[in-house]
mmCIF file of C-alpha atoms in Angstrom:
data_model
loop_
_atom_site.group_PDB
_atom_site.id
_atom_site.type_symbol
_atom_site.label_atom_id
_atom_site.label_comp_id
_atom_site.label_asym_id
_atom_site.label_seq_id
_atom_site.Cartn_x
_atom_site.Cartn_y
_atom_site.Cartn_z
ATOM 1 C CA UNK A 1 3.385 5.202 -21.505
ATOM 2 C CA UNK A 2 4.225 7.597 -19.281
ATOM 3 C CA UNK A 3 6.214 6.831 -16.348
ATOM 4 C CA UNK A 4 3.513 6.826 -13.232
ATOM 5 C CA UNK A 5 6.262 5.365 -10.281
ATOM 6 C CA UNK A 6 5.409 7.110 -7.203
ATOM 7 C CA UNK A 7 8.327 10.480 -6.900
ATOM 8 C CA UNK A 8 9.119 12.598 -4.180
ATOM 9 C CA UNK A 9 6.257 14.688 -3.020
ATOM 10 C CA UNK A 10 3.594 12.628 -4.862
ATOM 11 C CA UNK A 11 1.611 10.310 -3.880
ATOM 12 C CA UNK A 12 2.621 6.565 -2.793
ATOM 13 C CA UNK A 13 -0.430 5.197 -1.559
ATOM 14 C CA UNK A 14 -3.864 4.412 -3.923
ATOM 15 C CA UNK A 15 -6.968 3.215 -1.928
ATOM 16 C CA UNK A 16 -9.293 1.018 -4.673
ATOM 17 C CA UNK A 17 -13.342 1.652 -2.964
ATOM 18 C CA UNK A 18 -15.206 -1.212 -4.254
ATOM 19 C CA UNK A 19 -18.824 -0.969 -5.609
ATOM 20 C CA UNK A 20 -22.015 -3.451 -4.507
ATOM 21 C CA UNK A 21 -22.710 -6.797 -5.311
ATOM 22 C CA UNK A 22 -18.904 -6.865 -4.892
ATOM 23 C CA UNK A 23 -15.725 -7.032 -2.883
ATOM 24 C CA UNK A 24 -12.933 -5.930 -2.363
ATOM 25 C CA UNK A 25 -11.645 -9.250 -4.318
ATOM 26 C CA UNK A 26 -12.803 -7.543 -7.451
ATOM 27 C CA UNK A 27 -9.760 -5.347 -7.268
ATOM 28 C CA UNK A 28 -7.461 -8.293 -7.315
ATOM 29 C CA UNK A 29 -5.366 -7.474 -10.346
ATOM 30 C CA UNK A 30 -5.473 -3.461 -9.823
ATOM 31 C CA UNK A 31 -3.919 -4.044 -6.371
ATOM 32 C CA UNK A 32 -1.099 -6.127 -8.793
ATOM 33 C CA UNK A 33 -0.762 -4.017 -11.238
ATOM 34 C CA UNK A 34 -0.295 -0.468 -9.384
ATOM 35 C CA UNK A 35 2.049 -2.775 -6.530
ATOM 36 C CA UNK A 36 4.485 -3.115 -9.626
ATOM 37 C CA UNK A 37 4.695 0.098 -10.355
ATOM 38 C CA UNK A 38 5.376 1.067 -6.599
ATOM 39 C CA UNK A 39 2.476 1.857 -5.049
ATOM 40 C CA UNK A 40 1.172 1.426 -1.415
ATOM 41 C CA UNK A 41 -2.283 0.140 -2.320
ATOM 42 C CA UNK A 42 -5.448 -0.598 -0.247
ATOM 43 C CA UNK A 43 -8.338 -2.167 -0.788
ATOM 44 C CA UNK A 44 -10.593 -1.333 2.410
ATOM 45 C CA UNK A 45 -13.870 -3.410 2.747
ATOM 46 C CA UNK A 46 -17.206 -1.854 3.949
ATOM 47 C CA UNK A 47 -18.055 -2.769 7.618
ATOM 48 C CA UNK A 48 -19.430 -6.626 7.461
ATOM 49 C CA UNK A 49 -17.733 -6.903 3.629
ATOM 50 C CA UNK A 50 -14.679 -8.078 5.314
ATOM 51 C CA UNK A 51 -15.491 -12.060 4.701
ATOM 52 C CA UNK A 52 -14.952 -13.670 1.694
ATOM 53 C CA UNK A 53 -17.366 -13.831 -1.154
ATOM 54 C CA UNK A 54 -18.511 -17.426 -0.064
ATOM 55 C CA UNK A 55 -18.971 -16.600 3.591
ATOM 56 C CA UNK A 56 -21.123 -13.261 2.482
ATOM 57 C CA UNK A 57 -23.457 -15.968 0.131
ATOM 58 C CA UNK A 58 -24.013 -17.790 3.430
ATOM 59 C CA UNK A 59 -24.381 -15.053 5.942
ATOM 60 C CA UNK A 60 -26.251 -12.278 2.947
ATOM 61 C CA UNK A 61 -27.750 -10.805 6.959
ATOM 62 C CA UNK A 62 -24.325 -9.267 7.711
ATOM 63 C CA UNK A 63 -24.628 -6.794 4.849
ATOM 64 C CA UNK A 64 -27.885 -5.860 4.924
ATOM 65 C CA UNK A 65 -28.836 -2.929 7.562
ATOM 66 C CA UNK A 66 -25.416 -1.574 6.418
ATOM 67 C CA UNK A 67 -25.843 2.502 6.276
ATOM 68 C CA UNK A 68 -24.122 4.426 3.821
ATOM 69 C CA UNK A 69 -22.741 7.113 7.115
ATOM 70 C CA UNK A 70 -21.229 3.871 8.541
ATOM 71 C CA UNK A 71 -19.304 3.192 5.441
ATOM 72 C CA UNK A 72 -17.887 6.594 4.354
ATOM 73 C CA UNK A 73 -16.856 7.174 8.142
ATOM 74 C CA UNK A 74 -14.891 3.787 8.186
ATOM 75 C CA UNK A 75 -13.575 4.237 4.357
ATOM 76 C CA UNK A 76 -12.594 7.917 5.683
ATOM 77 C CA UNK A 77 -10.387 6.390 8.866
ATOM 78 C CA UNK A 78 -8.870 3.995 6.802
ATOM 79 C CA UNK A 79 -7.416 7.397 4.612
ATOM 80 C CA UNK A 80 -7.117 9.813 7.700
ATOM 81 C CA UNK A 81 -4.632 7.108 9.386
ATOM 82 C CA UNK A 82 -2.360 7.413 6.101
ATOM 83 C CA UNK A 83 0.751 9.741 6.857
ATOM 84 C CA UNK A 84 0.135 12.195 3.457
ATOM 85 C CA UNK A 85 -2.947 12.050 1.379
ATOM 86 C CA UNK A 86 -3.545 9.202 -0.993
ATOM 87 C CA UNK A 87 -4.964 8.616 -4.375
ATOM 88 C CA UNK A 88 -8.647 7.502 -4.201
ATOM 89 C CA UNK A 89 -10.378 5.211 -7.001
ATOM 90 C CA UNK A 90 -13.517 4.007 -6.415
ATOM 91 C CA UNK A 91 -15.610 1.845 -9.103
ATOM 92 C CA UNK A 92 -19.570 2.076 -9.564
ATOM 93 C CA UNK A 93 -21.180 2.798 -5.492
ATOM 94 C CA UNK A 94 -17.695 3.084 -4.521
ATOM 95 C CA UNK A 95 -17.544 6.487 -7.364
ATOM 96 C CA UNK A 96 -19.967 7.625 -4.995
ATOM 97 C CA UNK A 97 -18.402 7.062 -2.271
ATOM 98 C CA UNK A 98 -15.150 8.632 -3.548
ATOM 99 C CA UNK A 99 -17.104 11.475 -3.998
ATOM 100 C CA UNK A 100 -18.225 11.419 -0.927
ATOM 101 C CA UNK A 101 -14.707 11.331 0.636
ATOM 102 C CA UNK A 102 -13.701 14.185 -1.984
ATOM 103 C CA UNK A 103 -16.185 16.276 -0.270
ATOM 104 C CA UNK A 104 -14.825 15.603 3.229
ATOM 105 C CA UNK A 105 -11.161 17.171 1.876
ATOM 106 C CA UNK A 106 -9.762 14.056 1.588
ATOM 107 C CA UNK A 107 -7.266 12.761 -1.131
ATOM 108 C CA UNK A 108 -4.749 14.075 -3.412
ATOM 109 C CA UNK A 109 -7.091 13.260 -6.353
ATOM 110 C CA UNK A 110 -9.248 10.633 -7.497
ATOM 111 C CA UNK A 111 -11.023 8.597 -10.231
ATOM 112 C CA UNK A 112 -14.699 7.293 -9.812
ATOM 113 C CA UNK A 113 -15.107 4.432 -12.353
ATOM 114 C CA UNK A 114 -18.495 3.558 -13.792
ATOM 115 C CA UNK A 115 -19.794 5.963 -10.912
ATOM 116 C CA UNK A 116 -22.990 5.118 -9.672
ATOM 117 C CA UNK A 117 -24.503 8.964 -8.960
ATOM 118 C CA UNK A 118 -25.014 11.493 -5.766
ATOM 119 C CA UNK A 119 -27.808 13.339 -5.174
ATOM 120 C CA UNK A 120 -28.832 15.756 -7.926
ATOM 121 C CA UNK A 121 -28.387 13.775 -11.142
ATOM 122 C CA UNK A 122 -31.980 12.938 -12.578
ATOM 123 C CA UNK A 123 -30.304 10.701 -15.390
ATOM 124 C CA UNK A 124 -31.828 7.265 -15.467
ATOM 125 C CA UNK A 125 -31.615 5.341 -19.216
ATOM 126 C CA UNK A 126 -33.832 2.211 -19.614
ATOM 127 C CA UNK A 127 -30.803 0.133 -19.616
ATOM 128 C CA UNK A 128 -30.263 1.491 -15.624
ATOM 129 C CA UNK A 129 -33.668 0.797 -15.264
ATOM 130 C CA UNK A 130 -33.814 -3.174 -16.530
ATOM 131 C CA UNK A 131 -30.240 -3.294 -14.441
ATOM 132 C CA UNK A 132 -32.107 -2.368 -11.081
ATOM 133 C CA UNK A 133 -35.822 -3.753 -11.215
ATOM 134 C CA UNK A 134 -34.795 -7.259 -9.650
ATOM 135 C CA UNK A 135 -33.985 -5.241 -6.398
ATOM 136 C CA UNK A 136 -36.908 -3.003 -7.030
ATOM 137 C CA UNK A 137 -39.317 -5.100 -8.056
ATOM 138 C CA UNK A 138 -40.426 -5.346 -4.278
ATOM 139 C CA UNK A 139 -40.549 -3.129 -1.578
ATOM 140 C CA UNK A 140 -39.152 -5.960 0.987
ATOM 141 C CA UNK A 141 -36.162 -5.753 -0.734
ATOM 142 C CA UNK A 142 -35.274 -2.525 1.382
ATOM 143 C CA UNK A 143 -34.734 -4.912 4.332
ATOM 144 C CA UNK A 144 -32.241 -7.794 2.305
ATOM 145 C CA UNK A 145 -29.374 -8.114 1.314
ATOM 146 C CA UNK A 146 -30.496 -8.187 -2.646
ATOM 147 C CA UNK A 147 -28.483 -10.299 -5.542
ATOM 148 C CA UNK A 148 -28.626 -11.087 -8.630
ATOM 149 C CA UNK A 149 -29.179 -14.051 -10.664
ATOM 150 C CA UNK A 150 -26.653 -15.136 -13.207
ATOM 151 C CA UNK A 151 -28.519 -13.698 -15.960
ATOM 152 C CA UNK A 152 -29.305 -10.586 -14.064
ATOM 153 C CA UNK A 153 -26.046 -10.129 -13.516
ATOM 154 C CA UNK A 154 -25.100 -10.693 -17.429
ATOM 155 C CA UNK A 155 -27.396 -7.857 -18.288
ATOM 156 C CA UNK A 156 -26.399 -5.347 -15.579
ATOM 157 C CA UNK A 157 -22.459 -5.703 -15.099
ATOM 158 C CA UNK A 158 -21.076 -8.083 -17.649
ATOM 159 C CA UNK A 159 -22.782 -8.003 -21.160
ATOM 160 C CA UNK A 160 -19.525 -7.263 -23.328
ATOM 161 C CA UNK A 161 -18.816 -11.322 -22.241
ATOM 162 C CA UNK A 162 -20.164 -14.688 -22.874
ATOM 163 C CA UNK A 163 -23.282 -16.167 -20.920
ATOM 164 C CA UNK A 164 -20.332 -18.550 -19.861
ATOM 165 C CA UNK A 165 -17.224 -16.073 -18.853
ATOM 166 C CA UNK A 166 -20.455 -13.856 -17.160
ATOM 167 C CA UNK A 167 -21.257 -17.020 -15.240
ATOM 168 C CA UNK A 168 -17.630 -17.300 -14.316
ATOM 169 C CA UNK A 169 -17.127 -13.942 -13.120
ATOM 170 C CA UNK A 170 -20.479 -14.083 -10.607
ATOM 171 C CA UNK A 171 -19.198 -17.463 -9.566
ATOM 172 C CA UNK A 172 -15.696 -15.947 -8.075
ATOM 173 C CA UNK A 173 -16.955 -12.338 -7.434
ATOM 174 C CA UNK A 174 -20.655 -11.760 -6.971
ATOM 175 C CA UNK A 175 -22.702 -10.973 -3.540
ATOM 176 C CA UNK A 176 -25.591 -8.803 -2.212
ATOM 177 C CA UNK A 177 -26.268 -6.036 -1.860
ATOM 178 C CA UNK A 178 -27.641 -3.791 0.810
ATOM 179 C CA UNK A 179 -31.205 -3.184 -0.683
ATOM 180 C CA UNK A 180 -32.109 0.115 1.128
ATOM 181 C CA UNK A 181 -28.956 1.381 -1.202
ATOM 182 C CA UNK A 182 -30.597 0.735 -4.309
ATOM 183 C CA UNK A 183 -34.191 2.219 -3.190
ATOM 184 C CA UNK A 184 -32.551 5.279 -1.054
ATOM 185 C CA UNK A 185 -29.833 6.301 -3.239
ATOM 186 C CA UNK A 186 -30.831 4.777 -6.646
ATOM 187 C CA UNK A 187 -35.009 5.479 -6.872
ATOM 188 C CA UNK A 188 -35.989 8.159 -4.260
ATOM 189 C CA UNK A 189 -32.902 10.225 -3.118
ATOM 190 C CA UNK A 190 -34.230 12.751 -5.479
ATOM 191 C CA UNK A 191 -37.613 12.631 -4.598
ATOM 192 C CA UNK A 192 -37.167 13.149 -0.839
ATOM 193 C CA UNK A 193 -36.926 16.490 0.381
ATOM 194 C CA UNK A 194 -33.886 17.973 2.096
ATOM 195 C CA UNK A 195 -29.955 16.765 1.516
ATOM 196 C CA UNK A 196 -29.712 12.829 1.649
ATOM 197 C CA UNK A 197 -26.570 10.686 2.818
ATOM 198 C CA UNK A 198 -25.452 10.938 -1.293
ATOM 199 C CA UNK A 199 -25.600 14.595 -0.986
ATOM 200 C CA UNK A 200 -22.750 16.833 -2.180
ATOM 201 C CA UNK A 201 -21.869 20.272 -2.519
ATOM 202 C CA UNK A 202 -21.052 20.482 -6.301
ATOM 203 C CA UNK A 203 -19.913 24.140 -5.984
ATOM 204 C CA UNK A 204 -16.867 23.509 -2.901
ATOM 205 C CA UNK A 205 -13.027 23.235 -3.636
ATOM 206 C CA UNK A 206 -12.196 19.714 -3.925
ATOM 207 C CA UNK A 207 -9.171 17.241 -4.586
ATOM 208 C CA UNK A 208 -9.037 16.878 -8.378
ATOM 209 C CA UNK A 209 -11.746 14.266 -10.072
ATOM 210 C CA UNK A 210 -12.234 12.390 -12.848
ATOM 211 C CA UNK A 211 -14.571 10.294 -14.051
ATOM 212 C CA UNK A 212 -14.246 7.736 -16.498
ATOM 213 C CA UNK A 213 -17.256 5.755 -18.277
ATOM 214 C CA UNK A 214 -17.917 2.544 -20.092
ATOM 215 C CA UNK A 215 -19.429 3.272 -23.628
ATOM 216 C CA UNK A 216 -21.402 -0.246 -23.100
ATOM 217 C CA UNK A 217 -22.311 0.225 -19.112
ATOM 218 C CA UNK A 218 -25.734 -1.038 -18.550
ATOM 219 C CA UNK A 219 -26.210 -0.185 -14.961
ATOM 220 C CA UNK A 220 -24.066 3.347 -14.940
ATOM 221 C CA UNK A 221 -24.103 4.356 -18.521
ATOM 222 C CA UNK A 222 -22.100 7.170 -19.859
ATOM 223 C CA UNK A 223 -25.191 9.872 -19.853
ATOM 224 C CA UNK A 224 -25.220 8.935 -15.551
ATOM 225 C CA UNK A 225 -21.097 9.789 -15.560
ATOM 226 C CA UNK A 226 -21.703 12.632 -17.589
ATOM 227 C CA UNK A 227 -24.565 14.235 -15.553
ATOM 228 C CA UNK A 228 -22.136 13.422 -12.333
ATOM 229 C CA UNK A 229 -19.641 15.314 -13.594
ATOM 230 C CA UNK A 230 -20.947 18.598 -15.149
ATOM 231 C CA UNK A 231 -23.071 18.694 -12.053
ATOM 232 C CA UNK A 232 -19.449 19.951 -10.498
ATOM 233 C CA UNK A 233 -19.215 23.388 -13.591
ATOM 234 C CA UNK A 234 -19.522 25.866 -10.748
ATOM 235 C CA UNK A 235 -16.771 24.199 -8.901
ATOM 236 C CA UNK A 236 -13.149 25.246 -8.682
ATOM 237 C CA UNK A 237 -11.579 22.188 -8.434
ATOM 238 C CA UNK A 238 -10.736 20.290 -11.617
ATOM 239 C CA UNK A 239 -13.440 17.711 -13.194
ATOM 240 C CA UNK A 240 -12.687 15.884 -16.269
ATOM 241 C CA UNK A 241 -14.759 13.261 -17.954
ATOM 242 C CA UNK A 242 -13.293 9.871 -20.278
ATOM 243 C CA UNK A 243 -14.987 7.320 -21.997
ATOM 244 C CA UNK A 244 -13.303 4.169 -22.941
ATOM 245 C CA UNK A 245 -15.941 2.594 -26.287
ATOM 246 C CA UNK A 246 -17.214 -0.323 -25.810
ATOM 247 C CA UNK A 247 -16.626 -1.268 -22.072
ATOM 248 C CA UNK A 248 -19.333 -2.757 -19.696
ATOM 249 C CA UNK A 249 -19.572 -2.238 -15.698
ATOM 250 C CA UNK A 250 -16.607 -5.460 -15.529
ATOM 251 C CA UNK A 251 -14.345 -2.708 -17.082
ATOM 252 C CA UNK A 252 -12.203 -3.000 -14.064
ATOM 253 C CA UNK A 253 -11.552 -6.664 -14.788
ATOM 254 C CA UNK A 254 -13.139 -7.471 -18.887
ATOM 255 C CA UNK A 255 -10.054 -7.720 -21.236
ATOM 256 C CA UNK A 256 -8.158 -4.801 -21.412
ATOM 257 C CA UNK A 257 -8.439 -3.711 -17.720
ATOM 258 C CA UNK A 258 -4.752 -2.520 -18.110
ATOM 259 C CA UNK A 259 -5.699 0.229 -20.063
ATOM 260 C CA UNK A 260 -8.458 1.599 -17.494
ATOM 261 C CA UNK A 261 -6.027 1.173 -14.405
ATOM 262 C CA UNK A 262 -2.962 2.972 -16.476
ATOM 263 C CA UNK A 263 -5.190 6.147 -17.470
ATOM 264 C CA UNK A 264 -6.778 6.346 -14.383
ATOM 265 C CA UNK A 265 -3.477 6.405 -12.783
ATOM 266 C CA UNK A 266 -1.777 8.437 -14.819
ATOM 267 C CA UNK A 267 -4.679 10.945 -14.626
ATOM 268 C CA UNK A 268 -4.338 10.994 -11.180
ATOM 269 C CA UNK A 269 -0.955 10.970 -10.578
ATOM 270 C CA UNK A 270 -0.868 14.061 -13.133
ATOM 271 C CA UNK A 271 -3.709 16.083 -11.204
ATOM 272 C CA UNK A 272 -2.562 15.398 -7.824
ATOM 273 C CA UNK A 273 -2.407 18.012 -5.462
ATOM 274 C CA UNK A 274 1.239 18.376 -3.607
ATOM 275 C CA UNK A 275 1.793 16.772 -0.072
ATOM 276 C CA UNK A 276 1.579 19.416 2.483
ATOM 277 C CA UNK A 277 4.945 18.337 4.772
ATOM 278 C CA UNK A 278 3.678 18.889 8.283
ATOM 279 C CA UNK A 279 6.155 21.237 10.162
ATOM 280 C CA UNK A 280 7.873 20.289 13.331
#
C-alpha cells in the first residue's frame, strides 16, 4: 500500500461531507481509519443535522426547510477557517456538495463517493428511479422531512446485505431527508430554466476530482458517476473516474470499506495541489 501519512507541504486535514438520509455518524470508521494514519479529520454536519440520529427521528421538522445555499455556505466556513487547504470527500448528496465547494476554489483535491449529480447530467436508470419514488410519490413531500422504510431503504442504499444487516444499518444510521432536495435537485433541476443551486461550471480550473462508483449502486449508479464526471472534458483541472464491482450506496461502511477509504485517499493525497505558504 502506499504510504498516505500526511508529509510536509501536503495536506493534514480531510473533511468527510455526508450524504441524506444520513449523518455525519455514518463516517464513524473513516474518521478512525484516516486518524491512524495521521490525519486531522472532520466530519461537519449540515445546519439542524447536528443531533443525533434518534433526536432527528423525533424532531424530522428541524431538517426539513433546510436549503442547499445554507449548507454549502456553512460546509464552506467550516474549510475556509482551516489554516491550508484540506482534502474534501463527500459521499452520495455530499459528492454534490463537494463539487459544489470545488467550484468555490476550495480544497487541495477531493473524492465524491457514490455522487448524487449537479445540474446538467440527464442520467436517470430505473434502479434511481424505484430508489426515489417513495419521496416522489407525492408532491407534499417537498415540505417534509422524507424517510424511508426499512425495505425502502434495502433497495436504495443497502442491497449487497441481508434484509437483517440492512435493518441493522437503518436502525443505527438512517434519518430524513429534506424533501425539496429530492424534487429540486433530483426530478426538475433540469427542467427549470436558468442555473439552479446544483449548478456548476464544468469548464473552470478546479482542485483535482475524482469520482469513484459502486458497480451495484441503486440510487447513484455508475452511468450517474460517469455522466458527472465527463461532464468536466472541457475542464483543465484533473477528473478521473473508479469503479469498485459489486459495491452498493453502504460502500462507505458494507465489508470492505477499507479498500474505498485507502484509494480514495491515496488518490487524493497523490493529486493534491501544493499548500500555498502565506508570506509574512
Amino acid at each position: 500500500m502506499t504510504e498516505t501519512t500526511p508529509a510536509a507541504g501536503s495536506p493534514d486535514t480531510i473533511v468527510l461531507v455526508h450524504g441524506l438520509w444520513m449523518t455525519p455518524r455514518s463516517w464513524e470508521g473513516w474518521k478512525a481509519h484516516f486518524e491512524a494514519k495521521g490525519y486531522t479529520v472532520l466530519t461537519p454536519a449540515y445546519p439542524g443535522f447536528e443531533i443525533e440520529v434518534e433526536a432527528l427521528r423525533e424532531q424530522p421538522d428541524v431538517i426539513a426547510n433546510l436549503t442547499v445555499p445554507e449548507t454549502v455556505d456553512h460546509l464552506a466556513g467550516v474549510i475556509e477557517a482551516l489554516p491550508k487547504p484540506p482534502i474534501i470527500m463527500g459521499h452520495s448528496f455530499g459528492g454534490t456538495l463537494t463539487q459544489l465547494l470545488l467550484a468555490r476554489g476550495l480544497g487541495a483535491s477531493a473524492v465524491a463517493i457514490d455522487s448524487a449529480p449537479t445540474e446538467g447530467v440527464r442520467v436517470t436508470p430505473l434502479s434511481q428511479a424505484k430508489s426515489l419514488f417513495p419521496a416522489l410519490k407525492s408532491p407534499a413531500t417537498r415540505h417534509q422531512a422524507v424517510s424511508f422504510t426499512q425495505e425502502e431503504f434495502h433497495y436504495a442504499f443497502t442491497n449487497t446485505l441481508t434484509r437483517e444487516e440492512s435493518d441493522a444499518v437503518w436502525e443505527k444510521y438512517a434519518i430524513g431527508a429534506p424533501g425539496n432536495w429530492i424534487w429540486a435537485y433530483g426530478l426538475l433541476a433540469n427542467f427549470t430554466p436558468g442555473h439552479q443551486e446544483t449548478w456548476v461550471d464544468y469548464t473552470a480550473d478546479r482542485a483535482p476530482l475524482l469520482f469513484i462508483g459502486g458497480g451495484a449502486d441503486h440510487i447513484m449508479p455508475p452511468s450517474v458517476n460517469k455522466s458527472n464526471a465527463k461532464h468536466y472534458a472541457k475542464s483543465p483541472a484533473v477528473t478521473e473516474y473508479f469503479e469498485f464491482a459489486g459495491r452498493s450506496h453502504w460502500t462507505c461502511a458494507e465489508p470492505g470499506w477499507e479498500a474505498v477509504a485507502d484509494h480514495a485517499l491515496e488518490w487524493a493525497v497523490a493529486h493534491a495541489r501544493p499548500a500555498v505558504e502565506a508570506v509574512a
